[in-house]
Amino acid sequence: MTPTRQASVATIVLADPAGGIEATLEALDVQVYEQVGVVAVGDIEVGDLTVAGRRVVTRATFAEVVSSLPSAVTHLWLVREGAVPRPDAVSSLIADMERTDAGIGGSKIVGDSDASLVSVGLVTDAFCVPYTGMDTSERDQGQYDVVRDVAAVTGVSMVIRRDLLVGLGGVDPAMTPTEAAIDVAQRARLKGARIIVSPASVVDYRALSTGDLRWKSEASRIRSILKVYGPLTLLWTIPVDFVIGFIEAFVSMFLGRWLFFDFIKSWIWNIAKLPSTISSRRTARSGRVAGDPDLFRFQRRGSVKITGLVQDVASALRRRLPGDDRLSIESIGNDVRQPAFVVGALAVIFVLLSSRNIWSDGLPAVGFTLPLPSNGWDALAGYGGGWNPAGLGSPDPLRPLVGIAGIAKILTLNSATLAGYLLTAGSMLGGIWGMTRLLRTWSVAAAPALIAGLVYVAGPTAQGIAGNTHIGTTIALGVLPWALRLCLAPLSDGAWSAAVRMAGVVLVFGVLGAFSPLMLLVAAPALGIYAVFQMNDAQAWRALILALLGTAGGTLLLSPWIWSANLLDIARDGYAFWEASPVLLVAGGVVAVAALAAGRRELGVVAGWGTLLAAAGFLGTRSGDFGYGVETESVSLAIAGLGIGVVIAVVSDSLLTTGIAVARRFSLAVGTVGVLLLIAASLTIVIGGRAGLPGDVYVEALGFTQANEGEASRSRVLVVGPAELLPGDSRTIQGGAYRVISASVPDLGEARLGAPLGLDDLLKANLESIIAGETRRAGGDLAPFGIHWIVVMGDSSGQAADTASGAWRNVFAGQLDLLPLTSSTGNATFVTDVTPVGRALTSGLNSWERSGWSYSGEAEESRTVFVAENADEGWGPAPRATVGEMNEVSASEGVVTYTADSVRRLQGWLVMLGVASLLGIVAVGRRLR
Amino acid sequence: MRKLLLVLIASVVGIIGVIQVEPPPAPGPEFGSLDLSEDDGAVASPSVWYCPWVEAGDVVDTNIVIGSDATVDVGMTLLDPISNTEPTEYLFNMVGPGGAGVDVGNVTRRGEAPATVEVSDGPAAIAALQRSNGFLSGDRCAVSVPTVWYLTGGSTKTGTFTEIRLFNPFADNAEVTITAYSEFNLDLVADLEGIDVAGRSWRTIDLEPFLNLRDELAFTVETSNGLVIPALIRSDERGQAMWPGTVPSQTWDFPIVTPGQLEPFIAVLSAGEDEVTVTVDVVTESGTVVAARQVVIDGSAPQLIPLFDIAAPPFGVTVRASSPIAASVIASVPTGDADSGGEGEGEELDVTRTTAADATTTSQPDEVEVFIRGLAGMVGASTPSANWMVPLDTLLDSETTVWIMNTGSEVAAVSLLLLLADKDLPPVTIFVEPGTTQPFLVDVGIGIYGVSVSADTPVSVAWTIVGDRGVALVAGTASL
């Protein structure tokens, strides 16, 4: 042994739940550097073991060790239980520390089995998250063998000057080892100490799996931030760290990790520990000779967590994309040269370009596409038994799409445009992605599948749906292929696999139905046809059974709406007739013929199935004469688009086949021309940048209602004109369409009218009187309904005037208490010359504002407020009375609310519980599987 | 085989889809005709009356008179000439049967102030009478609002001025085209096309700059957007007259065309493009001269038919035409060129004549040169009726007379219920021989504002007011 010349080192072995004390002590026993003694700290059984002839002492805490050490000890070597230092580990470390005058030195940590590098010192980000900077499979080839300053060293093997440690107040016992090591290093740096890593000092260690609770590590890290940084740095690091933690917890849900509880517990722990943290902070920062900039010098930019998260998401995505290779450094070069990668990248760019205006402006307000409710909680509450605000209101349940919109708004923190963008752009991406997954069922290559997906989400049929402004069906396009794929995909053995699949199917069908109820009925018949023509394929029949179960389960998830809905009425509302471009019709036919004639033999039935879907969908789009309506048209367009997508994939995939006959090659060439035409047609939606949806109409037409502050939230607008120009559903009177909406622009909750009730009938009677010319005071007749403005949509004057618009304009042109408003939109607009007008008007003639799904204003004792909503017992506060088909309630509380229907509210809660359970089954099942 | 079967089914389904035809466009609304043309009658329901010529300033005053069989709430709205200024509203209740007169000057005095008068029930009718020291004029107000109006009786001959007032009391802006017809047939004026009249406003268009020196003028006023109520205002040095537009009819009754000293004419304009034969029957207090005058008029030329040389005043006329025409009466002070119909220019003849006011003067008639005042005009009634609501006005220095014309073959027993502001009087019954027109002199100074006329056979009713200020002829309003 080499006698100690300068430093007198005491070795402290820190307990690790993974164990391994024997190996560690054996390694310590053969160290070439003489140690004063070895002390084991924590829950370690050492028995009669000795090191260098001295018995190993045990102590309960680190503080006990420090206080009991002989005064001659100048350095402490902290070694994690299980670590195996090489014989010269401590001597090299002490030598490098003395040479560099470092206060703390750490060893190079190498994996004990494969010589992989575990750590050569640590860098952290500003949030004290450690970062090794190494690839997971990186081997130790001496590439980092240089003594250098680092932000911290791991606690596996580190030497610290005793006087420094005492001056720092010791190691924080409340923290986990790695975080405690980082904390000690940061505090030491504040005192001016150097922290180095010595590559000559090598320690074998199995891995840095601390076994600590994750939340405790997070909590320790946050405590470390709180202790070392100055106030200015804390001002931004703490909130940013909180947001990063939230994002990590949220995104991790999609990666199969549930971190929300860890996130919450770590912060709560720090709140509880705040007094001791403050005390430690005072100790850490008193007498400091360095500041935050000195800490930043050894930190990397950005967030380690976010970087890791992005990589995890990318990896997860890559696993979902077609192709068997996983994303890795080595494979990236190959991947980017693959057609699938190129087409996929183009598809993403295409989606981003096609939906760019929704990102900036939100969803356009046109037809049935209306802005999402401004407050997600209100929308969700409305869906769960609340008031239906469409028209003059009704207790009829809102469509599930409103509930989904509410959830989207909640998740995006009620962002004005983000929820709409995520739904539409996400639907497009989901549709493309889903098609690739669906077509993988039949081993269609990635590139053809992506092309099929592109035409499916943006082609003529998708544009037809968007043209109908059926936003729900447009979004549902992104879910339909997944519903089919989940039914068709092979099923692994085991109960958990079956449970996960079943739960997933029900969830996806539920989401599909929530976006578009009629879409719920598509998968089962489509798979039924497929099964019939794949008579001997058990997988096809199982898919049909899954689809039927999914339809049933998904239907239950549409509670409470489904119990009062009539799908047949929805299917028959309006008149289905899609005016298809003859050129694109021929192109679709040519592609189908080519797929049938020249497609790969094994794809023959698939091509036939796709052709039949396209044909059946096409017939559905023109089934008005059979009694079907516009929602049927939209859903049929989705079916036709799906069929066209399948045949496009077959044609494109067959192009890759070699050695085919000339006739088949010719057929494929002709089919390819058709495919190109359809692709060209699909690309046109980039121009509008609204995912194919028409341009905004109502924001422009109704924006004037916001001219006077507060007026819009107090009043309604009567919109008249051609039915296709009115927002959402409309009612008719003597052949003329009209619609009452909230100012300034109705939201999605107002798209679908409930059944007409008393106040609706009263409005109709008043309109009949106005139309008949029995009154010239239309403004006064409409004011009780809260109607302050009348907007005639469409061109109502001149040679090109629309008949309906002109007729309505003439009705209101001859009124005495209306004033014309100059409108830049070309719509004739009138404002009533009646005061006061309000949808909630007190007996003191003060109008209250609509705030979300209630009304509020200044409380008026012993007065009442007349709420121009259809009379319903749910309105309050009491006493409530029905006056003129509307509600009269007390004005004494300054607020009018609607008490939700208890049964529907319960059903809503049960659905949420069901969804949570299904998600839980999927999450747990996937892990167990 | 399976593929073939799929292809076959798909083909059949696809073909069925292809052969579906686009549905016919949905029929438009069953309403929306802008033309709210109805008979200008008093109805037993709420109604709105439009009086374009109301004015109250430093020279002119206007009385708006209301007659009603029922107790009604009356809301009077007087527009302000300053745009975007709130109109003046005047509300009151009237016990029926009764009448009321509102001196507009007591409500607001700011010059021209076209009015709408809303009554909550009926039968009720409204008339407006303008007065100044120099003229009396007025007519019944309009209750129907067609898109095409006819106005006859204008002139821009030397010393005569014609204006058209376009009153738009409604919400929407109106786009109006005035088409002029003169002795030169269709008289195209580009500036009179596409005139904008903003909602709740009016425009008064002096026609002299556009149609100077036209002896006879008639107009159609057509709206392509919105609605207006036009009135024709004719004036000369002797007075002013005004009357509303009408819709065409094949028959017109004028119970009185001149009460005395003024020379009457019938101004007609064909509503079609073909020649129209117009026959005028003169109905005097003693009998009827059938087909006293018959003329053939071109489709696009107005015609002024002189009546002063047929019978001695007072008398009424019935106009019959082979196809619809617009017609109105103009009564003016005689001028020298009598042969040409009196409307030609010539030496003035008034220096030796007397006026109705002469009866009240104490000076020597033969020695006083009197400047005769008087220019009157009136629209007719397209059909006789058994019931009439005649709001009227009385002035202390003038004589108000109700004229009842019976063009039937039976004696008409006519009951006249005088409508007072604050008391009831028993009805008066008079008998009107067939083919005659009979006067009923209204007492002045007791607050009579109208007459409710009931007859056992259809009659036509109008009223006149004659005094120092001039003469006004006012049509009655049939109760529908």
mmCIF file of N, CA and C in Angstrom, chain A residues 332-385:
data_model
loop_
_atom_site.group_PDB
_atom_site.id
_atom_site.type_symbol
_atom_site.label_atom_id
_atom_site.label_comp_id
_atom_site.label_asym_id
_atom_site.label_seq_id
_atom_site.Cartn_x
_atom_site.Cartn_y
_atom_site.Cartn_z
ATOM 1 N N ILE A 332 -31.646 6.976 -39.249
ATOM 2 C CA ILE A 332 -32.254 8.204 -39.752
ATOM 3 C C ILE A 332 -31.911 8.427 -41.215
ATOM 4 N N GLY A 333 -30.669 8.202 -41.537
ATOM 5 C CA GLY A 333 -30.249 8.410 -42.917
ATOM 6 C C GLY A 333 -31.033 7.540 -43.875
ATOM 7 N N ASN A 334 -31.238 6.299 -43.487
ATOM 8 C CA ASN A 334 -32.022 5.417 -44.340
ATOM 9 C C ASN A 334 -33.477 5.841 -44.396
ATOM 10 N N ASP A 335 -33.993 6.219 -43.228
ATOM 11 C CA ASP A 335 -35.407 6.580 -43.169
ATOM 12 C C ASP A 335 -35.752 7.723 -44.097
ATOM 13 N N VAL A 336 -34.943 8.768 -44.044
ATOM 14 C CA VAL A 336 -35.296 9.956 -44.822
ATOM 15 C C VAL A 336 -35.258 9.692 -46.318
ATOM 16 N N ARG A 337 -34.588 8.601 -46.702
ATOM 17 C CA ARG A 337 -34.564 8.270 -48.120
ATOM 18 C C ARG A 337 -35.717 7.338 -48.515
ATOM 19 N N GLN A 338 -36.504 6.899 -47.506
ATOM 20 C CA GLN A 338 -37.621 6.014 -47.819
ATOM 21 C C GLN A 338 -38.783 6.822 -48.372
ATOM 22 N N PRO A 339 -39.509 6.284 -49.387
ATOM 23 C CA PRO A 339 -40.675 6.991 -49.919
ATOM 24 C C PRO A 339 -41.700 7.276 -48.828
ATOM 25 N N ALA A 340 -41.867 6.329 -47.910
ATOM 26 C CA ALA A 340 -42.864 6.525 -46.854
ATOM 27 C C ALA A 340 -42.533 7.749 -46.013
ATOM 28 N N PHE A 341 -41.249 7.912 -45.713
ATOM 29 C CA PHE A 341 -40.844 9.045 -44.900
ATOM 30 C C PHE A 341 -41.080 10.343 -45.664
ATOM 31 N N VAL A 342 -40.699 10.323 -46.933
ATOM 32 C CA VAL A 342 -40.854 11.532 -47.757
ATOM 33 C C VAL A 342 -42.334 11.886 -47.882
ATOM 34 N N VAL A 343 -43.142 10.860 -48.213
ATOM 35 C CA VAL A 343 -44.573 11.121 -48.382
ATOM 36 C C VAL A 343 -45.188 11.543 -47.043
ATOM 37 N N GLY A 344 -44.745 10.901 -45.970
ATOM 38 C CA GLY A 344 -45.250 11.265 -44.651
ATOM 39 C C GLY A 344 -44.904 12.689 -44.292
ATOM 40 N N ALA A 345 -43.676 13.073 -44.567
ATOM 41 C CA ALA A 345 -43.266 14.454 -44.285
ATOM 42 C C ALA A 345 -44.081 15.427 -45.131
ATOM 43 N N LEU A 346 -44.266 15.056 -46.392
ATOM 44 C CA LEU A 346 -45.080 15.913 -47.262
ATOM 45 C C LEU A 346 -46.514 15.994 -46.746
ATOM 46 N N ALA A 347 -47.014 14.868 -46.244
ATOM 47 C CA ALA A 347 -48.384 14.864 -45.717
ATOM 48 C C ALA A 347 -48.507 15.805 -44.529
ATOM 49 N N VAL A 348 -47.509 15.797 -43.661
ATOM 50 C CA VAL A 348 -47.545 16.696 -42.497
ATOM 51 C C VAL A 348 -47.506 18.149 -42.956
ATOM 52 N N ILE A 349 -46.613 18.415 -43.896
ATOM 53 C CA ILE A 349 -46.527 19.787 -44.424
ATOM 54 C C ILE A 349 -47.855 20.173 -45.069
ATOM 55 N N PHE A 350 -48.427 19.219 -45.796
ATOM 56 C CA PHE A 350 -49.712 19.462 -46.466
ATOM 57 C C PHE A 350 -50.795 19.811 -45.444
ATOM 58 N N VAL A 351 -50.822 19.060 -44.363
ATOM 59 C CA VAL A 351 -51.838 19.320 -43.332
ATOM 60 C C VAL A 351 -51.610 20.693 -42.702
ATOM 61 N N LEU A 352 -50.335 20.994 -42.435
ATOM 62 C CA LEU A 352 -50.044 22.293 -41.816
ATOM 63 C C LEU A 352 -50.461 23.432 -42.733
ATOM 64 N N LEU A 353 -50.194 23.272 -44.021
ATOM 65 C CA LEU A 353 -50.567 24.319 -44.971
ATOM 66 C C LEU A 353 -52.082 24.389 -45.134
ATOM 67 N N SER A 354 -52.714 23.233 -45.145
ATOM 68 C CA SER A 354 -54.157 23.195 -45.405
ATOM 69 C C SER A 354 -54.978 23.738 -44.250
ATOM 70 N N SER A 355 -54.379 23.803 -43.089
ATOM 71 C CA SER A 355 -55.153 24.257 -41.926
ATOM 72 C C SER A 355 -54.556 25.525 -41.325
ATOM 73 N N ARG A 356 -53.712 26.201 -42.079
ATOM 74 C CA ARG A 356 -52.972 27.336 -41.504
ATOM 75 C C ARG A 356 -53.897 28.459 -41.034
ATOM 76 N N ASN A 357 -54.982 28.697 -41.774
ATOM 77 C CA ASN A 357 -55.851 29.809 -41.393
ATOM 78 C C ASN A 357 -56.682 29.501 -40.159
ATOM 79 N N ILE A 358 -56.869 28.225 -39.874
ATOM 80 C CA ILE A 358 -57.584 27.869 -38.639
ATOM 81 C C ILE A 358 -56.686 28.152 -37.447
ATOM 82 N N TRP A 359 -55.403 27.950 -37.637
ATOM 83 C CA TRP A 359 -54.429 28.277 -36.583
ATOM 84 C C TRP A 359 -54.489 29.765 -36.234
ATOM 85 N N SER A 360 -54.570 30.583 -37.283
ATOM 86 C CA SER A 360 -54.516 32.028 -37.021
ATOM 87 C C SER A 360 -55.889 32.604 -36.679
ATOM 88 N N ASP A 361 -56.932 32.126 -37.353
ATOM 89 C CA ASP A 361 -58.245 32.764 -37.193
ATOM 90 C C ASP A 361 -59.262 31.893 -36.469
ATOM 91 N N GLY A 362 -58.936 30.663 -36.235
ATOM 92 C CA GLY A 362 -59.925 29.766 -35.652
ATOM 93 C C GLY A 362 -60.829 29.209 -36.735
ATOM 94 N N LEU A 363 -61.780 28.406 -36.298
ATOM 95 C CA LEU A 363 -62.707 27.813 -37.255
ATOM 96 C C LEU A 363 -63.552 28.904 -37.891
ATOM 97 N N PRO A 364 -63.801 28.814 -39.180
ATOM 98 C CA PRO A 364 -64.690 29.808 -39.788
ATOM 99 C C PRO A 364 -66.106 29.628 -39.259
ATOM 100 N N ALA A 365 -66.841 30.701 -39.223
ATOM 101 C CA ALA A 365 -68.244 30.620 -38.809
ATOM 102 C C ALA A 365 -69.085 30.621 -40.079
ATOM 103 N N VAL A 366 -69.523 29.457 -40.467
ATOM 104 C CA VAL A 366 -70.314 29.341 -41.696
ATOM 105 C C VAL A 366 -71.145 28.070 -41.594
ATOM 106 N N GLY A 367 -72.417 28.194 -41.906
ATOM 107 C CA GLY A 367 -73.308 27.036 -41.882
ATOM 108 C C GLY A 367 -73.320 26.356 -40.519
ATOM 109 N N PHE A 368 -73.019 25.063 -40.523
ATOM 110 C CA PHE A 368 -73.017 24.307 -39.275
ATOM 111 C C PHE A 368 -71.657 24.364 -38.580
ATOM 112 N N THR A 369 -70.691 24.957 -39.223
ATOM 113 C CA THR A 369 -69.380 25.125 -38.598
ATOM 114 C C THR A 369 -69.378 26.460 -37.865
ATOM 115 N N LEU A 370 -69.416 26.368 -36.563
ATOM 116 C CA LEU A 370 -69.458 27.581 -35.753
ATOM 117 C C LEU A 370 -68.322 27.521 -34.737
ATOM 118 N N PRO A 371 -67.908 28.668 -34.245
ATOM 119 C CA PRO A 371 -66.801 28.660 -33.283
ATOM 120 C C PRO A 371 -67.114 27.767 -32.084
ATOM 121 N N LEU A 372 -66.079 27.160 -31.534
ATOM 122 C CA LEU A 372 -66.278 26.346 -30.343
ATOM 123 C C LEU A 372 -66.695 27.257 -29.192
ATOM 124 N N PRO A 373 -67.480 26.731 -28.247
ATOM 125 C CA PRO A 373 -67.897 27.568 -27.107
ATOM 126 C C PRO A 373 -66.679 28.191 -26.431
ATOM 127 N N SER A 374 -66.846 29.428 -25.976
ATOM 128 C CA SER A 374 -65.685 30.141 -25.440
ATOM 129 C C SER A 374 -65.196 29.529 -24.128
ATOM 130 N N ASN A 375 -66.091 28.919 -23.385
ATOM 131 C CA ASN A 375 -65.694 28.332 -22.114
ATOM 132 C C ASN A 375 -65.987 26.829 -22.139
ATOM 133 N N GLY A 376 -64.943 26.058 -22.016
ATOM 134 C CA GLY A 376 -65.104 24.610 -22.122
ATOM 135 C C GLY A 376 -65.969 24.015 -21.024
ATOM 136 N N TRP A 377 -65.834 24.534 -19.810
ATOM 137 C CA TRP A 377 -66.628 23.989 -18.700
ATOM 138 C C TRP A 377 -68.100 24.251 -18.924
ATOM 139 N N ASP A 378 -68.422 25.447 -19.429
ATOM 140 C CA ASP A 378 -69.822 25.761 -19.715
ATOM 141 C C ASP A 378 -70.387 24.791 -20.744
ATOM 142 N N ALA A 379 -69.597 24.532 -21.765
ATOM 143 C CA ALA A 379 -70.065 23.627 -22.821
ATOM 144 C C ALA A 379 -70.292 22.223 -22.260
ATOM 145 N N LEU A 380 -69.376 21.800 -21.430
ATOM 146 C CA LEU A 380 -69.483 20.452 -20.858
ATOM 147 C C LEU A 380 -70.702 20.378 -19.926
ATOM 148 N N ALA A 381 -70.886 21.437 -19.159
ATOM 149 C CA ALA A 381 -72.045 21.470 -18.260
ATOM 150 C C ALA A 381 -73.339 21.510 -19.070
ATOM 151 N N GLY A 382 -73.315 22.264 -20.161
ATOM 152 C CA GLY A 382 -74.494 22.314 -21.027
ATOM 153 C C GLY A 382 -74.814 20.952 -21.597
ATOM 154 N N TYR A 383 -73.793 20.236 -21.986
ATOM 155 C CA TYR A 383 -74.019 18.907 -22.551
ATOM 156 C C TYR A 383 -74.569 17.955 -21.486
ATOM 157 N N GLY A 384 -74.101 18.107 -20.288
ATOM 158 C CA GLY A 384 -74.542 17.217 -19.207
ATOM 159 C C GLY A 384 -75.831 17.690 -18.569
ATOM 160 N N GLY A 385 -76.870 17.833 -19.353
ATOM 161 C CA GLY A 385 -78.186 18.157 -18.808
ATOM 162 C C GLY A 385 -78.486 19.625 -18.701
#
